[in-house]
């Protein structure tokens, strides 16, 4: 899902940039929030990130800021650029970014910072972001989490609406997912431990790939690992089962800004307007328009904001 579309020359420029304020440089951390009127919005180069970046740019333009967009598909590159101020704003995912900063700060073996609890996740994220000169703004309602889907006919036959329903059914399940699903706590081990689902095997077809969804559609597998904003489920005759015991981490969409350049109330207010309207279903619909209908991300973003009364 996270496709790489970065331009080499831009990556070279960012690779050579200086890092953000050191963890010891508390003066930089506590400096007043800045309000640069020309802001660079970063995108991670996959459809959803492009859409969010376009919406951020349009909302900031509407609020009187000048913006430019920069696509950098690798978090190892765009996060330091955010710290240094070469990028001012990026759309992120709360739990994933908290875990990323936690590993960077405390090492790869540090206990996870992200969790299914959004409040706890945001507290951890902000504690990790602040010493780096970053501010995580308020998350919205939209969430892009791992999710599990089954064939609609299978769900109807066995009366399944939630993962708990599947566990209680006693059905044996062959799961289409990535190789790592065998060991990841949110995947096969978590499905067994949290829901009591009888996973007989993991079919290594990737996360939400066409091959994985086709395998569930034709009955080769019974369930597929995908995401909550997957817009293609209908065309494969699939439906999501609700994660009713909250196995998945709180990967709510959250804008992260460079405090010294984009930490002002003007930026916060402009981007916060999106939180009032954007839902997970909205993101899935916009992803579908770009990926399946071949519409431009900028056009889809603009139409959505106009439809919601956020742009004229």
Tab-separated table of C-alpha atoms in Angstrom:
chain	number	residue	atom	x	y	z
A	1	UNK	CA	0.000	0.000	0.000
A	2	UNK	CA	2.848	2.369	0.834
A	3	UNK	CA	4.177	2.927	-2.673
A	4	UNK	CA	7.492	4.703	-3.311
A	5	UNK	CA	7.264	7.715	-5.624
A	6	UNK	CA	10.042	10.005	-4.432
A	7	UNK	CA	12.227	11.960	-6.823
A	8	UNK	CA	15.923	11.156	-6.458
A	9	UNK	CA	17.093	14.751	-6.497
A	10	UNK	CA	14.782	15.622	-3.621
A	11	UNK	CA	15.966	12.639	-1.628
A	12	UNK	CA	19.578	13.659	-2.123
A	13	UNK	CA	18.826	17.148	-0.893
A	14	UNK	CA	17.099	15.864	2.213
A	15	UNK	CA	19.750	13.238	2.934
A	16	UNK	CA	22.280	16.027	3.225
A	17	UNK	CA	20.211	18.189	5.559
A	18	UNK	CA	21.087	18.793	9.174
A	19	UNK	CA	19.163	17.056	11.909
A	20	UNK	CA	16.644	18.817	14.121
A	21	UNK	CA	17.288	20.183	17.603
A	22	UNK	CA	19.280	17.789	19.759
A	23	UNK	CA	17.566	16.229	22.729
A	24	UNK	CA	19.843	18.288	24.980
A	25	UNK	CA	19.004	21.565	23.269
A	26	UNK	CA	16.049	22.497	25.438
A	27	UNK	CA	16.193	26.123	24.260
A	28	UNK	CA	15.120	25.070	20.784
A	29	UNK	CA	12.399	22.891	22.217
A	30	UNK	CA	10.891	25.597	24.399
A	31	UNK	CA	11.190	28.424	21.859
A	32	UNK	CA	7.896	30.100	20.911
A	33	UNK	CA	6.013	28.316	18.108
A	34	UNK	CA	6.771	29.770	14.697
A	35	UNK	CA	4.418	30.947	11.990
A	36	UNK	CA	6.184	30.786	8.652
A	37	UNK	CA	3.875	31.866	5.871
A	38	UNK	CA	5.421	29.576	3.262
A	39	UNK	CA	5.029	25.977	4.372
A	40	UNK	CA	6.239	22.732	2.803
A	41	UNK	CA	3.792	19.855	3.159
A	42	UNK	CA	5.319	16.376	3.058
A	43	UNK	CA	3.729	13.296	1.510
A	44	UNK	CA	4.935	9.723	1.949
A	45	UNK	CA	4.127	8.972	-1.691
A	46	UNK	CA	1.173	6.578	-1.413
A	47	UNK	CA	-2.380	7.536	-2.377
A	48	UNK	CA	-3.772	8.259	1.087
A	49	UNK	CA	-0.764	10.327	2.131
A	50	UNK	CA	-0.987	12.297	-1.125
A	51	UNK	CA	-4.673	13.000	-0.494
A	52	UNK	CA	-4.072	14.160	3.075
A	53	UNK	CA	-1.142	16.338	2.026
A	54	UNK	CA	-3.260	17.939	-0.703
A	55	UNK	CA	-6.066	18.649	1.773
A	56	UNK	CA	-3.595	20.147	4.263
A	57	UNK	CA	-2.174	22.382	1.530
A	58	UNK	CA	-5.611	23.531	0.362
A	59	UNK	CA	-6.770	24.322	3.910
A	60	UNK	CA	-3.576	26.232	4.671
A	61	UNK	CA	-3.851	28.153	1.389
A	62	UNK	CA	-7.412	29.062	2.331
A	63	UNK	CA	-6.091	30.347	5.661
A	64	UNK	CA	-3.596	32.657	3.915
A	65	UNK	CA	-0.463	30.494	3.811
A	66	UNK	CA	1.590	29.728	0.729
A	67	UNK	CA	2.359	26.035	0.387
A	68	UNK	CA	4.426	23.628	-1.645
A	69	UNK	CA	4.325	19.838	-1.647
A	70	UNK	CA	7.289	17.484	-1.345
A	71	UNK	CA	7.032	13.709	-1.799
A	72	UNK	CA	9.495	11.613	0.183
A	73	UNK	CA	8.480	7.967	0.363
A	74	UNK	CA	10.833	6.920	3.132
A	75	UNK	CA	10.186	7.855	6.773
A	76	UNK	CA	13.918	7.494	7.446
A	77	UNK	CA	14.331	10.554	5.224
A	78	UNK	CA	11.226	12.664	5.737
A	79	UNK	CA	11.191	12.542	9.535
A	80	UNK	CA	14.674	14.134	9.890
A	81	UNK	CA	13.619	16.667	7.239
A	82	UNK	CA	10.606	17.497	9.395
A	83	UNK	CA	12.882	18.014	12.402
A	84	UNK	CA	15.229	20.278	10.429
A	85	UNK	CA	12.452	22.401	8.928
A	86	UNK	CA	12.890	21.361	5.299
A	87	UNK	CA	9.415	19.917	5.689
A	88	UNK	CA	6.952	21.763	7.907
A	89	UNK	CA	3.869	19.521	8.035
A	90	UNK	CA	3.223	15.828	7.383
A	91	UNK	CA	0.165	13.601	7.743
A	92	UNK	CA	1.045	10.764	10.103
A	93	UNK	CA	-0.565	7.879	11.972
A	94	UNK	CA	-0.534	8.188	15.759
A	95	UNK	CA	0.585	4.754	16.952
A	96	UNK	CA	2.951	4.072	14.063
A	97	UNK	CA	4.708	7.428	14.437
A	98	UNK	CA	4.893	7.070	18.221
A	99	UNK	CA	6.588	3.695	17.785
A	100	UNK	CA	8.911	5.136	15.150
A	101	UNK	CA	10.070	7.994	17.391
A	102	UNK	CA	10.288	5.634	20.353
A	103	UNK	CA	12.636	3.292	18.509
A	104	UNK	CA	14.703	6.249	17.314
A	105	UNK	CA	14.960	7.657	20.839
A	106	UNK	CA	15.132	4.533	22.989
A	107	UNK	CA	16.326	1.835	20.600
A	108	UNK	CA	14.576	-0.865	18.552
A	109	UNK	CA	13.977	-3.087	21.570
A	110	UNK	CA	12.177	-0.435	23.637
A	111	UNK	CA	8.635	-1.315	24.790
A	112	UNK	CA	6.022	-0.121	22.303
A	113	UNK	CA	4.780	3.461	22.687
A	114	UNK	CA	1.695	3.018	20.518
A	115	UNK	CA	-1.313	1.068	21.773
A	116	UNK	CA	-5.021	0.599	21.026
A	117	UNK	CA	-5.723	3.423	23.512
A	118	UNK	CA	-5.744	6.693	21.549
A	119	UNK	CA	-5.329	8.915	24.617
A	120	UNK	CA	-2.311	6.967	25.868
A	121	UNK	CA	-0.850	6.808	22.370
A	122	UNK	CA	-1.152	10.565	21.836
A	123	UNK	CA	0.426	11.255	25.239
A	124	UNK	CA	3.386	9.034	24.357
A	125	UNK	CA	3.665	10.556	20.879
A	126	UNK	CA	3.771	14.104	22.210
A	127	UNK	CA	6.348	13.229	24.850
A	128	UNK	CA	8.583	11.775	22.144
A	129	UNK	CA	7.930	14.503	19.563
A	130	UNK	CA	8.428	17.609	21.736
A	131	UNK	CA	12.180	17.194	22.417
A	132	UNK	CA	12.695	16.916	18.657
A	133	UNK	CA	11.018	20.233	17.947
A	134	UNK	CA	7.860	18.559	16.650
A	135	UNK	CA	4.233	19.003	17.637
A	136	UNK	CA	1.545	16.381	17.096
A	137	UNK	CA	-1.743	18.199	16.563
A	138	UNK	CA	-5.129	16.788	17.524
A	139	UNK	CA	-6.071	13.527	15.774
A	140	UNK	CA	-9.287	13.348	13.831
A	141	UNK	CA	-11.896	10.601	13.508
A	142	UNK	CA	-10.267	8.873	10.524
A	143	UNK	CA	-8.148	5.810	11.271
A	144	UNK	CA	-6.054	3.645	8.955
A	145	UNK	CA	-5.518	0.463	10.953
A	146	UNK	CA	-4.854	-3.108	10.050
A	147	UNK	CA	-8.172	-4.875	9.562
A	148	UNK	CA	-9.491	-8.305	8.636
A	149	UNK	CA	-12.041	-9.077	5.935
A	150	UNK	CA	-14.000	-12.171	4.926
A	151	UNK	CA	-16.270	-12.963	1.997
A	152	UNK	CA	-19.694	-11.379	2.389
A	153	UNK	CA	-21.341	-14.746	1.722
A	154	UNK	CA	-19.158	-16.392	4.391
A	155	UNK	CA	-20.070	-13.692	6.926
A	156	UNK	CA	-23.771	-14.076	6.113
A	157	UNK	CA	-23.678	-17.885	6.312
A	158	UNK	CA	-21.972	-17.909	9.720
A	159	UNK	CA	-23.580	-14.731	11.151
A	160	UNK	CA	-20.273	-12.875	11.491
A	161	UNK	CA	-20.013	-9.151	12.170
A	162	UNK	CA	-17.037	-9.022	14.533
A	163	UNK	CA	-13.802	-10.886	15.108
A	164	UNK	CA	-15.334	-12.093	18.376
A	165	UNK	CA	-18.117	-13.704	16.334
A	166	UNK	CA	-15.519	-15.535	14.273
A	167	UNK	CA	-13.693	-16.748	17.371
A	168	UNK	CA	-16.914	-17.962	18.978
A	169	UNK	CA	-17.902	-19.825	15.796
A	170	UNK	CA	-15.058	-22.316	16.126
A	171	UNK	CA	-14.378	-22.084	12.391
A	172	UNK	CA	-10.886	-22.917	11.154
A	173	UNK	CA	-9.368	-20.033	9.216
A	174	UNK	CA	-6.617	-19.864	6.628
A	175	UNK	CA	-5.425	-16.250	6.592
A	176	UNK	CA	-4.065	-14.396	3.548
A	177	UNK	CA	-1.446	-11.917	4.815
A	178	UNK	CA	2.233	-11.039	4.742
A	179	UNK	CA	4.993	-13.372	5.934
A	180	UNK	CA	5.436	-11.352	9.123
A	181	UNK	CA	1.853	-12.134	10.208
A	182	UNK	CA	3.048	-15.421	11.695
A	183	UNK	CA	4.925	-13.539	14.431
A	184	UNK	CA	3.370	-10.067	14.704
A	185	UNK	CA	1.226	-9.669	17.848
A	186	UNK	CA	-1.522	-7.796	15.965
A	187	UNK	CA	-1.852	-10.601	13.414
A	188	UNK	CA	-2.040	-14.399	13.783
A	189	UNK	CA	-0.832	-14.592	17.422
A	190	UNK	CA	-3.185	-11.762	18.451
A	191	UNK	CA	-6.152	-13.266	16.618
A	192	UNK	CA	-5.596	-16.506	18.511
A	193	UNK	CA	-4.901	-14.926	21.920
A	194	UNK	CA	-7.442	-12.086	21.899
A	195	UNK	CA	-10.262	-13.653	19.895
A	196	UNK	CA	-9.660	-17.384	20.051
A	197	UNK	CA	-9.700	-17.641	16.251
A	198	UNK	CA	-8.361	-20.930	14.928
A	199	UNK	CA	-5.737	-19.831	12.400
A	200	UNK	CA	-4.627	-22.988	10.605
A	201	UNK	CA	-2.095	-21.305	8.303
A	202	UNK	CA	-0.917	-17.957	6.961
A	203	UNK	CA	-1.004	-17.796	3.161
A	204	UNK	CA	1.864	-15.365	2.316
A	205	UNK	CA	0.143	-13.231	-0.320
A	206	UNK	CA	0.831	-9.794	1.206
A	207	UNK	CA	-1.275	-7.191	2.995
A	208	UNK	CA	-4.423	-6.296	1.080
A	209	UNK	CA	-2.997	-7.333	-2.297
A	210	UNK	CA	-5.197	-8.349	-5.206
A	211	UNK	CA	-3.882	-11.912	-4.889
A	212	UNK	CA	-4.748	-12.025	-1.181
A	213	UNK	CA	-8.279	-10.720	-1.660
A	214	UNK	CA	-8.873	-12.991	-4.641
A	215	UNK	CA	-7.865	-15.988	-2.517
A	216	UNK	CA	-10.619	-15.126	-0.034
A	217	UNK	CA	-13.096	-14.365	-2.792
A	218	UNK	CA	-12.622	-17.803	-4.367
A	219	UNK	CA	-12.590	-19.662	-1.036
A	220	UNK	CA	-8.927	-20.704	-1.057
A	221	UNK	CA	-8.528	-18.651	2.145
A	222	UNK	CA	-11.184	-17.563	4.622
A	223	UNK	CA	-9.831	-14.179	5.747
A	224	UNK	CA	-7.445	-11.466	4.534
A	225	UNK	CA	-5.349	-8.881	6.348
A	226	UNK	CA	-6.015	-5.445	4.850
A	227	UNK	CA	-6.676	-1.923	6.193
A	228	UNK	CA	-9.697	0.038	7.352
A	229	UNK	CA	-9.414	2.404	4.369
A	230	UNK	CA	-9.245	-0.321	1.699
A	231	UNK	CA	-11.680	0.902	-0.944
A	232	UNK	CA	-11.637	-2.260	-3.073
A	233	UNK	CA	-13.393	-4.710	-0.746
A	234	UNK	CA	-16.767	-4.417	-2.474
A	235	UNK	CA	-15.422	-5.447	-5.845
A	236	UNK	CA	-14.063	-8.648	-4.275
A	237	UNK	CA	-17.289	-9.293	-2.365
A	238	UNK	CA	-15.550	-8.828	0.991
A	239	UNK	CA	-16.573	-7.177	4.277
A	240	UNK	CA	-14.559	-6.132	7.317
A	241	UNK	CA	-15.100	-7.816	10.665
A	242	UNK	CA	-15.095	-5.276	13.503
A	243	UNK	CA	-12.077	-5.316	15.833
A	244	UNK	CA	-14.428	-5.209	18.823
A	245	UNK	CA	-11.739	-6.017	21.427
A	246	UNK	CA	-9.309	-3.432	20.016
A	247	UNK	CA	-6.416	-5.638	19.017
A	248	UNK	CA	-5.088	-3.033	16.593
A	249	UNK	CA	-3.161	0.072	17.592
A	250	UNK	CA	-4.698	3.550	17.443
A	251	UNK	CA	-3.429	4.612	14.026
A	252	UNK	CA	-5.602	7.706	13.761
A	253	UNK	CA	-4.601	10.316	11.207
A	254	UNK	CA	-2.695	13.123	12.928
A	255	UNK	CA	-0.869	16.146	11.466
A	256	UNK	CA	2.678	16.537	12.782
A	257	UNK	CA	4.368	19.932	12.416
A	258	UNK	CA	7.771	21.508	12.898
A	259	UNK	CA	7.090	23.688	15.948
A	260	UNK	CA	9.534	26.467	15.063
A	261	UNK	CA	7.959	26.997	11.626
A	262	UNK	CA	4.391	25.733	11.805
A	263	UNK	CA	3.469	25.588	15.472
A	264	UNK	CA	1.145	28.594	15.417
A	265	UNK	CA	-2.529	28.694	16.255
A	266	UNK	CA	-3.187	29.658	12.624
A	267	UNK	CA	-1.832	26.349	11.334
A	268	UNK	CA	-3.501	24.400	14.139
A	269	UNK	CA	-6.862	26.035	13.457
A	270	UNK	CA	-6.651	25.539	9.674
A	271	UNK	CA	-5.765	21.844	9.878
A	272	UNK	CA	-8.163	21.228	12.750
A	273	UNK	CA	-11.107	22.014	10.498
A	274	UNK	CA	-10.535	18.679	8.773
A	275	UNK	CA	-10.971	16.791	12.057
A	276	UNK	CA	-14.608	17.856	12.248
A	277	UNK	CA	-15.544	16.087	9.016
A	278	UNK	CA	-13.017	13.481	7.812
A	279	UNK	CA	-13.981	9.865	8.550
A	280	UNK	CA	-12.403	6.504	7.783
A	281	UNK	CA	-15.119	5.876	5.177
A	282	UNK	CA	-14.335	9.235	3.531
A	283	UNK	CA	-10.667	8.269	3.206
A	284	UNK	CA	-11.577	4.898	1.716
A	285	UNK	CA	-13.863	6.598	-0.819
A	286	UNK	CA	-11.175	9.091	-1.843
A	287	UNK	CA	-8.574	6.321	-2.140
A	288	UNK	CA	-10.968	4.530	-4.482
A	289	UNK	CA	-11.436	7.614	-6.654
A	290	UNK	CA	-7.682	7.953	-7.137
A	291	UNK	CA	-6.701	4.282	-7.394
A	292	UNK	CA	-9.680	2.882	-9.292
A	293	UNK	CA	-11.181	5.844	-11.096
A	294	UNK	CA	-7.797	7.405	-11.926
A	295	UNK	CA	-8.716	10.866	-10.662
A	296	UNK	CA	-5.965	13.239	-9.548
A	297	UNK	CA	-5.422	13.423	-5.791
A	298	UNK	CA	-5.568	17.228	-5.876
A	299	UNK	CA	-8.941	17.201	-7.658
A	300	UNK	CA	-10.401	14.616	-5.277
A	301	UNK	CA	-9.135	16.548	-2.251
A	302	UNK	CA	-10.523	19.850	-3.510
A	303	UNK	CA	-13.939	18.371	-4.343
A	304	UNK	CA	-14.169	16.759	-0.913
A	305	UNK	CA	-13.315	19.981	0.949
A	306	UNK	CA	-15.819	21.939	-1.133
A	307	UNK	CA	-18.522	19.343	-0.533
A	308	UNK	CA	-17.892	19.629	3.222
A	309	UNK	CA	-18.070	23.428	3.141
A	310	UNK	CA	-14.392	23.906	4.005
A	311	UNK	CA	-13.560	25.589	0.694
A	312	UNK	CA	-15.578	27.822	-1.588
